[in-house]
XYZ file of C-alpha atoms in Angstrom:
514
model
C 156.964 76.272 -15.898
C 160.107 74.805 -17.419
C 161.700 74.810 -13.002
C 158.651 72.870 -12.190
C 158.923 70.078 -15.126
C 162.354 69.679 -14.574
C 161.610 69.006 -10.862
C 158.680 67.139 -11.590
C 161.008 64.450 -13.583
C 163.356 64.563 -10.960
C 160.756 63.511 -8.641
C 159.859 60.645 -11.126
C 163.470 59.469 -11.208
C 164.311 60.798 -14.191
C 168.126 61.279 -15.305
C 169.896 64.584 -16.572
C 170.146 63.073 -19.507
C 166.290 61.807 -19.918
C 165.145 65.614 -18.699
C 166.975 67.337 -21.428
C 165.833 64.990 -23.919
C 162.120 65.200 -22.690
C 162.310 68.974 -22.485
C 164.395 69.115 -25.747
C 167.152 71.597 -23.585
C 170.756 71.169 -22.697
C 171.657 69.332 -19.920
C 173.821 72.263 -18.210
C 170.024 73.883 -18.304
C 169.045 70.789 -16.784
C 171.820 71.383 -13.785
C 171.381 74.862 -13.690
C 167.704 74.626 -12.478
C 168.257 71.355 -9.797
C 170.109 73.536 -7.758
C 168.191 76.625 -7.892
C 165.151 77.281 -5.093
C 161.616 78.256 -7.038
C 162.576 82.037 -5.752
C 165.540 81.613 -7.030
C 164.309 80.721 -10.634
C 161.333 82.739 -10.486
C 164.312 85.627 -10.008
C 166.331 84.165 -12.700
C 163.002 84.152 -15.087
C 162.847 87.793 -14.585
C 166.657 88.091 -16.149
C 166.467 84.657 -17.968
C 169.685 84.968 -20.161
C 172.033 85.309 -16.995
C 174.445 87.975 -17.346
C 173.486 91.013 -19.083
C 174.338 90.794 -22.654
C 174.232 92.912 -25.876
C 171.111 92.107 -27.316
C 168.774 91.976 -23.799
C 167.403 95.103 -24.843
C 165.947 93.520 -28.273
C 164.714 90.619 -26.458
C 160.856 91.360 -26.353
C 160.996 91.611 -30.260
C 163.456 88.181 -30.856
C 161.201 86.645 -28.173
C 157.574 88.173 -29.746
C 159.249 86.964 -33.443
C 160.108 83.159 -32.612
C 156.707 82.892 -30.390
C 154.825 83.853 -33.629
C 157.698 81.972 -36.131
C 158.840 79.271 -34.153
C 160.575 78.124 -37.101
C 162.645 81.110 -37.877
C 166.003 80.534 -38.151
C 169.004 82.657 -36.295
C 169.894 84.019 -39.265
C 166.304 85.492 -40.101
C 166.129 86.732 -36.636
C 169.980 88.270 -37.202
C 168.696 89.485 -40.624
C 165.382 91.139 -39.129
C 167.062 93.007 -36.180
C 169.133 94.624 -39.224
C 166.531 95.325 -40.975
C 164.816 97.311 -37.944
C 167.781 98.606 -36.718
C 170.776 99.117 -39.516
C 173.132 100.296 -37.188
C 173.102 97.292 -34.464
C 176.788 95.767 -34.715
C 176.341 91.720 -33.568
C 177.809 89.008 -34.827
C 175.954 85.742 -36.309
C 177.270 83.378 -33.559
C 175.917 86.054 -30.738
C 172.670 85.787 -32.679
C 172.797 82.270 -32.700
C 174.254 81.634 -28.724
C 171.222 84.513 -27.448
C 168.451 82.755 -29.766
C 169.221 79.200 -28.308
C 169.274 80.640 -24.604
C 165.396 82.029 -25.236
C 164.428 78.559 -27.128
C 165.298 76.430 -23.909
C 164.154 79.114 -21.133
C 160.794 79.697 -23.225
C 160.467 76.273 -24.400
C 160.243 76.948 -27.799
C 160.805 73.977 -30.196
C 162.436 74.708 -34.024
C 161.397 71.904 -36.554
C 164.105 71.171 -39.042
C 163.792 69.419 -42.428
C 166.689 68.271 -44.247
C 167.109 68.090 -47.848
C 170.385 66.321 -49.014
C 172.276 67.390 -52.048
C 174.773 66.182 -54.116
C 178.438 68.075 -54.119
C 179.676 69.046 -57.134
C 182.676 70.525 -58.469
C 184.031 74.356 -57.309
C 183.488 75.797 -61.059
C 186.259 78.841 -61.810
C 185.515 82.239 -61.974
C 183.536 83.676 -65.199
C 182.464 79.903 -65.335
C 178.716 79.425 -64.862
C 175.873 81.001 -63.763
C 172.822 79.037 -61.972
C 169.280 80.275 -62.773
C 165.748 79.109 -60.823
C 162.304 79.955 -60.447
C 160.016 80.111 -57.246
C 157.053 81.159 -55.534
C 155.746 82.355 -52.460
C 152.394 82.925 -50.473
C 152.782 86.374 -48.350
C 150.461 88.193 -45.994
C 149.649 91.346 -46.723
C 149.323 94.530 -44.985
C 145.599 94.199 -45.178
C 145.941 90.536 -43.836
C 144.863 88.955 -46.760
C 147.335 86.314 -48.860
C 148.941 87.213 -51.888
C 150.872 84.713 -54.074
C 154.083 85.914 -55.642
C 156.672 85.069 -58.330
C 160.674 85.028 -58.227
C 163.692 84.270 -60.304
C 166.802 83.952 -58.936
C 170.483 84.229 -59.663
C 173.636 82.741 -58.302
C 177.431 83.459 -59.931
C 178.750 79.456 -59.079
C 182.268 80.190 -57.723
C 181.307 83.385 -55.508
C 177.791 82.517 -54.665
C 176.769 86.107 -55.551
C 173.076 86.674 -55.790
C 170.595 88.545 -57.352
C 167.034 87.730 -57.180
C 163.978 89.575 -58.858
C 160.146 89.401 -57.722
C 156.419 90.165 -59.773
C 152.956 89.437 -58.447
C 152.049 87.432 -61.886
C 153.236 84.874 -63.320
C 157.023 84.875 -65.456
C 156.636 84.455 -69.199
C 159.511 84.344 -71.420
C 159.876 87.932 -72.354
C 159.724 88.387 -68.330
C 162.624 85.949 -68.005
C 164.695 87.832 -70.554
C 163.963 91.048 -69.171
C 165.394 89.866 -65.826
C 168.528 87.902 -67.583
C 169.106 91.739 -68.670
C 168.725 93.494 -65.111
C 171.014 90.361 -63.963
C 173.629 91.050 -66.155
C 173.880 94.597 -65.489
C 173.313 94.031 -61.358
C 176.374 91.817 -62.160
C 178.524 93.664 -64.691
C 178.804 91.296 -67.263
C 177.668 87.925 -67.569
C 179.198 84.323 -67.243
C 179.977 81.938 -70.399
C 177.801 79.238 -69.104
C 173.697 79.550 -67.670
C 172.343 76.316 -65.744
C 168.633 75.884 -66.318
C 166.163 73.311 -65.437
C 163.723 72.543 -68.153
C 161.461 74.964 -68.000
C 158.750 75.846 -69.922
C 159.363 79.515 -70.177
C 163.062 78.573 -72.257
C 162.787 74.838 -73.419
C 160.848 73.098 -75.887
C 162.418 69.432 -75.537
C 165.687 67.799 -74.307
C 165.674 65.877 -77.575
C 168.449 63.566 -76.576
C 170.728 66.184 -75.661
C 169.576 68.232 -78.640
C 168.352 71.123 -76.847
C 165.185 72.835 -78.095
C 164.711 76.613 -76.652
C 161.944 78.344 -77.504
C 161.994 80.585 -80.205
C 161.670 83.616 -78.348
C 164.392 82.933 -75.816
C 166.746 81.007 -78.769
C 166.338 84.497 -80.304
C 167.533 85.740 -76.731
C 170.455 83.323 -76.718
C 172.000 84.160 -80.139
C 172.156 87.569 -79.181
C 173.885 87.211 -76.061
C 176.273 84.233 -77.112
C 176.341 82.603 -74.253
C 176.207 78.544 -74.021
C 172.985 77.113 -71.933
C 173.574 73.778 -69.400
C 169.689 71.819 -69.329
C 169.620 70.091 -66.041
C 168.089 66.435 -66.623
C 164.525 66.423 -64.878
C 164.387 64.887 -61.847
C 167.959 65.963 -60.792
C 167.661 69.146 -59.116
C 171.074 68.065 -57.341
C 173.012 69.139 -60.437
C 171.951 72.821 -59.712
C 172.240 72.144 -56.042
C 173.328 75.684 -55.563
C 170.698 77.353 -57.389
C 168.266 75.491 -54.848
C 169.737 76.403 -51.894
C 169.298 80.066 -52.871
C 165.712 79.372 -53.789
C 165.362 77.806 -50.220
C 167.060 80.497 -49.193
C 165.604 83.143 -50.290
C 161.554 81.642 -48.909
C 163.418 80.674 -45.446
C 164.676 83.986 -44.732
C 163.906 86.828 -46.850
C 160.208 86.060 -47.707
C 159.318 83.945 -44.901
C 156.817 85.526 -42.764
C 157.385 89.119 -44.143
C 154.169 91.059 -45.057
C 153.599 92.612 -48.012
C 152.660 96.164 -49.298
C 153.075 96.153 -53.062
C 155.357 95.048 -55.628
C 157.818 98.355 -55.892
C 158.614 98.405 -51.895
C 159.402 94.088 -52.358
C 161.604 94.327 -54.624
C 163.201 97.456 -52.882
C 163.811 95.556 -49.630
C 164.890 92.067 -51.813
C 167.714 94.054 -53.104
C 168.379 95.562 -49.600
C 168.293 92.433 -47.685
C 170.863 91.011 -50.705
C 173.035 93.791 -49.729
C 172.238 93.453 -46.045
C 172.299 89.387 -45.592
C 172.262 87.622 -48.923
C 175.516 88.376 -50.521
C 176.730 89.831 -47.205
C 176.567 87.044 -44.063
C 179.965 84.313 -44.633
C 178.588 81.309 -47.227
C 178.845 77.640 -44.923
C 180.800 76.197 -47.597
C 183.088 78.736 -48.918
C 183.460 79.977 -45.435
C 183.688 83.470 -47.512
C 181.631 86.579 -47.820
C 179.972 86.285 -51.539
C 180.097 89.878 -52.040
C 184.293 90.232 -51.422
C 184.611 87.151 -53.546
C 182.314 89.067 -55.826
C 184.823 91.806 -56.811
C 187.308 89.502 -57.573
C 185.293 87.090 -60.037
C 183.815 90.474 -61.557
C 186.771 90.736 -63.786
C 186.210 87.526 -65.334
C 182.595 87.785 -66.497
C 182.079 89.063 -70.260
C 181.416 92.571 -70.311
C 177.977 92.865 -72.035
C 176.598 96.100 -74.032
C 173.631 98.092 -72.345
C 169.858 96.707 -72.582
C 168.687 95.133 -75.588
C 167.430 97.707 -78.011
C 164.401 95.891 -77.873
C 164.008 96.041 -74.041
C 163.002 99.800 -74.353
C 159.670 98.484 -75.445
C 159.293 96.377 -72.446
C 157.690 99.485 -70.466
C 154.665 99.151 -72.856
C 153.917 96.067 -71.573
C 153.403 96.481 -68.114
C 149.923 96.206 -66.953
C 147.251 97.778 -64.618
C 143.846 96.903 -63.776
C 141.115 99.668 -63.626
C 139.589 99.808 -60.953
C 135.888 100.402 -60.120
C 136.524 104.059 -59.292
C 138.088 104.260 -62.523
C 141.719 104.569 -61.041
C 144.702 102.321 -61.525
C 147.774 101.849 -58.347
C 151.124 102.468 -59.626
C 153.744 102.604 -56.590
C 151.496 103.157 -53.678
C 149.261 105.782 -55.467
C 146.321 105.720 -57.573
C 146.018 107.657 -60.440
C 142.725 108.524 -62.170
C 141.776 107.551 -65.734
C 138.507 108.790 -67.893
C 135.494 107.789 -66.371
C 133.984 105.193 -68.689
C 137.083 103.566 -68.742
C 135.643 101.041 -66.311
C 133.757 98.077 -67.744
C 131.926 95.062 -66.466
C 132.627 91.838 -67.533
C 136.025 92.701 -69.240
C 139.651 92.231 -68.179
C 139.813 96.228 -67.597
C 143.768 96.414 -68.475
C 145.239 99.032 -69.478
C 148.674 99.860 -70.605
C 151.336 102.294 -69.070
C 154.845 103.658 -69.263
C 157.183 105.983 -67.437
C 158.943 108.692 -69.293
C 162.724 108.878 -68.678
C 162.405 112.887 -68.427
C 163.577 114.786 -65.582
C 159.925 114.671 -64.112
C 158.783 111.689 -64.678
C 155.390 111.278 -66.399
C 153.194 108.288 -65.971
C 152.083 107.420 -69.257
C 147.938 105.340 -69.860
C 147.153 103.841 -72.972
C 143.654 101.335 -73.452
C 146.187 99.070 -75.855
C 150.078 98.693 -75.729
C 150.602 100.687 -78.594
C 147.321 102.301 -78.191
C 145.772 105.673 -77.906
C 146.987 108.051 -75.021
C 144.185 107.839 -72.497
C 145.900 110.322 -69.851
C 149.002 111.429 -68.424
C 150.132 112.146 -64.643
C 153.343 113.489 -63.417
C 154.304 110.270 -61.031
C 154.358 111.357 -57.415
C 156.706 110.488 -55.432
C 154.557 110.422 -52.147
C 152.245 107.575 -50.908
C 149.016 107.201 -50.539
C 147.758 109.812 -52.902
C 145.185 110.119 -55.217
C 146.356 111.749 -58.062
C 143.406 112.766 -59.894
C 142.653 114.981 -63.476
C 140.232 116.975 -62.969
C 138.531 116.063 -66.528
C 138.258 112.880 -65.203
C 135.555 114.099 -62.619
C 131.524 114.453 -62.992
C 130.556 117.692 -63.878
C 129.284 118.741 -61.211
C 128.855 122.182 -62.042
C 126.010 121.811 -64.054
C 122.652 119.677 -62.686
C 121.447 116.697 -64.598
C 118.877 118.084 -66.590
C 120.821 120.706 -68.038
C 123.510 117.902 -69.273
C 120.942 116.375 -70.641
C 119.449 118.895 -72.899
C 123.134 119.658 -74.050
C 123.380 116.219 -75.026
C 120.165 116.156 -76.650
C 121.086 118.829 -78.664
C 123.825 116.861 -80.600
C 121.380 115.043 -82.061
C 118.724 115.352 -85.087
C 115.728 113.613 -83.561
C 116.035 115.172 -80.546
C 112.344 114.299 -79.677
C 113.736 110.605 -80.034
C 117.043 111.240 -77.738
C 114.662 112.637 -75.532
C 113.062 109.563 -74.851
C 116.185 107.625 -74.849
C 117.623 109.901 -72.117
C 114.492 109.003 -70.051
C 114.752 105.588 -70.249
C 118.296 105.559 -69.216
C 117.372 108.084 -66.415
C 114.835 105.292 -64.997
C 116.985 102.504 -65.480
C 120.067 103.885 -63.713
C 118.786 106.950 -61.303
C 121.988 106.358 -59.095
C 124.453 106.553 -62.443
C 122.916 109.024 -63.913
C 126.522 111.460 -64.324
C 128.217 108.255 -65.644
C 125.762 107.046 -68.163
C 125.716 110.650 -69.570
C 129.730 111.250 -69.570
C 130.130 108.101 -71.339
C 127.453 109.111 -73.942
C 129.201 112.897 -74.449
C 132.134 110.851 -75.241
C 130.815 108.987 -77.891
C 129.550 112.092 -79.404
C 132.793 113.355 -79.602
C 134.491 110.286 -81.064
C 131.996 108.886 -83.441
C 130.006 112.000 -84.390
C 128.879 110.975 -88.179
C 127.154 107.549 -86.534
C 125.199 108.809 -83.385
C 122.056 109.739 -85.111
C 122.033 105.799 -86.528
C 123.367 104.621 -83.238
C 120.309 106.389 -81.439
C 118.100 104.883 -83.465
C 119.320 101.166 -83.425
C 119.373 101.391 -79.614
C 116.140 102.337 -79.160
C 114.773 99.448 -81.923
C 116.236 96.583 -79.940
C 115.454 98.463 -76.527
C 119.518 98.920 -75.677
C 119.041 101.495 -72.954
C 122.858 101.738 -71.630
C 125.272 104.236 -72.457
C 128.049 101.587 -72.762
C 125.585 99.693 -75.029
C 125.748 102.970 -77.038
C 128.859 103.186 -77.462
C 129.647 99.515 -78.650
C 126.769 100.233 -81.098
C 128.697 103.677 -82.308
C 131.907 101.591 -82.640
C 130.279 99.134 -84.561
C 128.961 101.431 -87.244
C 131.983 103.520 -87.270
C 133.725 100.554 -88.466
C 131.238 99.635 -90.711
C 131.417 102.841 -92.575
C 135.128 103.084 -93.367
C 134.944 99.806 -95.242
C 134.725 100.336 -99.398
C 131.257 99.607 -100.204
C 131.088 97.982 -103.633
C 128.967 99.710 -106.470
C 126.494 97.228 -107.806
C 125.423 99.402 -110.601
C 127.331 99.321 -113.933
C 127.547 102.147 -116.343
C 126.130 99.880 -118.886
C 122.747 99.550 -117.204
C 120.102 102.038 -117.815
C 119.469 103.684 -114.893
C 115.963 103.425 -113.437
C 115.338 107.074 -113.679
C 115.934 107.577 -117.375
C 114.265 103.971 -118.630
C 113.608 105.482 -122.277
C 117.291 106.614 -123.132
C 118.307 104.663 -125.884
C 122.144 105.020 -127.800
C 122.035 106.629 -131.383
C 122.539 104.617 -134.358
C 123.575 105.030 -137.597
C 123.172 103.051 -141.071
C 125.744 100.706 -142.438
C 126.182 102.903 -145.454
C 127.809 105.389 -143.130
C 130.558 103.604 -141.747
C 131.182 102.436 -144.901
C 132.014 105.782 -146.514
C 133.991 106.454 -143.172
C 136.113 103.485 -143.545
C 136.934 104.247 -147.040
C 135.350 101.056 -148.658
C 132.642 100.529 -151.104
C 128.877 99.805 -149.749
């Protein structure tokens, strides 16, 4: 196609010039295919980069990449041949001279947008550290689109990066939390931050008067180091810090598909390794990870995690799924059945032990009850399941039912209840009844009072039950007031009446005269 528009525009009376600027190729292209027969370039087609070259034998995938991403960037495509195959040895400009060749043979156009910036100054080593947030939208392996959340670091003199990625949304604690991973990934930290004004940190500008927020002022006073507020609307005095954040979406996160949080923040760090810190910086004409080892010794050497970053485990989150599991790494792990509500948030709270094997730790609150523990696998794909947290299916329905019949008093009345949840939910039957046998076990003093309150206002759902039981659980360890004083005659004894004696009596007892 591209031999018979050239031709075609030479028939027209078209230049060199005019052809390559039509066709958006070079003008030796131009040249190259005026002098060739259509055998000729149909031949040349067949071998289109000329002379065989290094990376011929990774053309279907650079070719199948930029067809898909015609926007990728020689870098990316440099950066994804690495990451497919580690031990390729190529250097960016052979990347770049092999990925123009296919544009103009294959016609494929790259649409650039510029964004100018504002130098500023080369700041010394130890100086200042640049800090940014950003966000992404990235397919997933199920093809589905899943938005996700970044903060990113860059060291100002070596251009040294370090970024860190969650599928939520950062608060503050988040954004201290990764300040701490930073300044271990680094060794130290700097004696200046850059931020823009941010809600997570900053309060107000207040004329120069900087408000933080008190959790991350708290943050700031601990690690003594002094905090640079950009002035809104001036993104150019973080310039660096932007072109990282552009960075990072144009080549690591740009059309890379996602499997979960764990394995993204695995291949972040590998790709910083790999391409980030790694590939010569266009300004400094320097590779940011040898600079790296030179500004190292001027950070501030900071002491190991906050003490109060152990507790940060407690606060990472899980939802419950409908099959009463949660995902942690690839795997899903089972929790009580029950666990599983409708119309709630279903979180729950875990933790991983720092013991040789590794338990995963489930609590309903963050400093909650234990709901389960699993050793954490390191496979993928499993279902790691406790057995407790099955039906019983050893035992048929009816026989579960009489046992839970049993437990109570009235049993002619728990009888009836059972029914009515048997004909409401035929299908649930297991569930209703495991959720009920737990209740028995944790609120045993209130079920009798609990059976008969659901049955008055017709509550025939074993998780109706159990918020019932709950309720008068709580109800009962409250101090109940006594209304009675010892001064009033008691109903039962209505004719008791207090002796008495004449004044003459307590006279003599006194001593005195009557």
């Amino acid at each position: 196609m591209l031999y018979v528009k050239i031709h075609e525009l030479r028939k027209r009376r078209f230049k060199v010039a005019q052809i390559a600027k039509e066709l958006k190729i070079s003008r030796p292209t131009v040249y190259k295919y005026l002098e060739m027969t259509f055998e000729e370039a149909r031949a040349y087609i067949e071998q289109p980069l000329g002379k065989k070259k290094k990376l011929d034998e990774y053309k279907d995938w650079i070719l199948a990449w930029l067809e898909d991403y015609p926007h990728l960037s020689s870098a990316q495509i440099h950066d994804w041949l690495l990451e497919r195959y580690p031990d390729l040895l190529v250097g960016g400009s052979t990347v770049r001279s092999y990925v123009r060749d296919i544009r103009e043979v294959y016609q494929i156009e790259k649409k650039v947008i510029v964004r100018q910036y504002e130098a500023v100054p080369e700041q010394p080593m130890g100086k200042q550290l640049q800090v940014d947030w950003g966000e992404t939208k990235q397919k997933t392996t199920d093809n589905k689109e899943i938005k996700l959340y970044f903060i990113a670091f860059v060291l100002a003199h070596s251009r040294h990066k370090y970024m860190e990625w969650q599928a939520r949304p950062f608060t503050t604690r988040d954004a201290i939390r990764c300040h701490e991973h930073a300044f271990q990934f680094y060794g130290g930290r700097t004696d200046e931050i850059v931020y823009d004004q941010d809600h997570l940190i900053t309060v107000s500008e207040n004329a120069g008067q900087l408000l933080l927020t008190a959790e991350f002022q708290s943050y700031v006073n601990e690690r003594k180091f002094n905090v640079h507020l950009c002035r809104r609307a001036d993104p150019e005095s973080k310039g660096m810090i932007e072109n990282v954040v552009k960075y990072i979406k144009g080549n690591f996160a740009d059309s890379r598909v996602f499997r979960d949080i764990e394995d993204w923040n695995d291949r972040a760090l590998q790709w910083l390794q790999r391409t980030g810190n790694h590939q010569v910086h266009q300004t400094t004409k320097k590779r940011p990870a040898e600079v790296f080892l030179l500004e190292k010794q001027h950070l501030q050497q900071v002491s190991s995690l906050l003490s109060y970053e152990s507790t940060t485990k407690q606060s990472i989150t899980r939802t419950v799924s409908k099959d009463n599991t949660i995902r942690y790494k690839s795997n899903r792990y089972s929790v009580p059945l029950g666990t599983y509500h409708t119309m709630t948030k279903n979180l729950v709270w875990i933790e991983i032990t720092d013991d040789e094997q590794q338990m995963l730790v489930i609590r309903k609150e963050a400093n909650g009850e234990i709901l389960t523990t699993h050793s954490v696998s390191s496979e993928k794909g499993k279902l790691i399941q406790n057995r407790h947290h099955t039906r019983d299916r050893s035992k048929g329905i009816q026989e579960i039912k009489q046992r839970l019949i049993s437990h109570f008093e009235d049993s002619t009345q728990a009888a009836a209840y059972f029914d009515k949840i048997s004909q409401k939910y035929p299908r649930y039957l297991r569930d209703q009844f495991a959720i009920i046998h737990k209740v028995i076990q944790q609120y045993p003093t209130v079920i009798d009072d609990s059976m008969t309150k659901c049955m008055t206002e017709k509550l025939y759902n074993a998780n109706d039950f159990r918020d019932v039981a709950h309720h008068l659980d709580t109800l009962s360890v409250e101090p109940n007031e006594e209304v009675q004083s010892i001064f009033v005659h008691s109903a039962e004894h209505p004719r008791i009446k207090a002796s008495t004696r004449s004044l003459d009596a307590y006279t003599s007892i006194l001593g005195g005269r009557a």
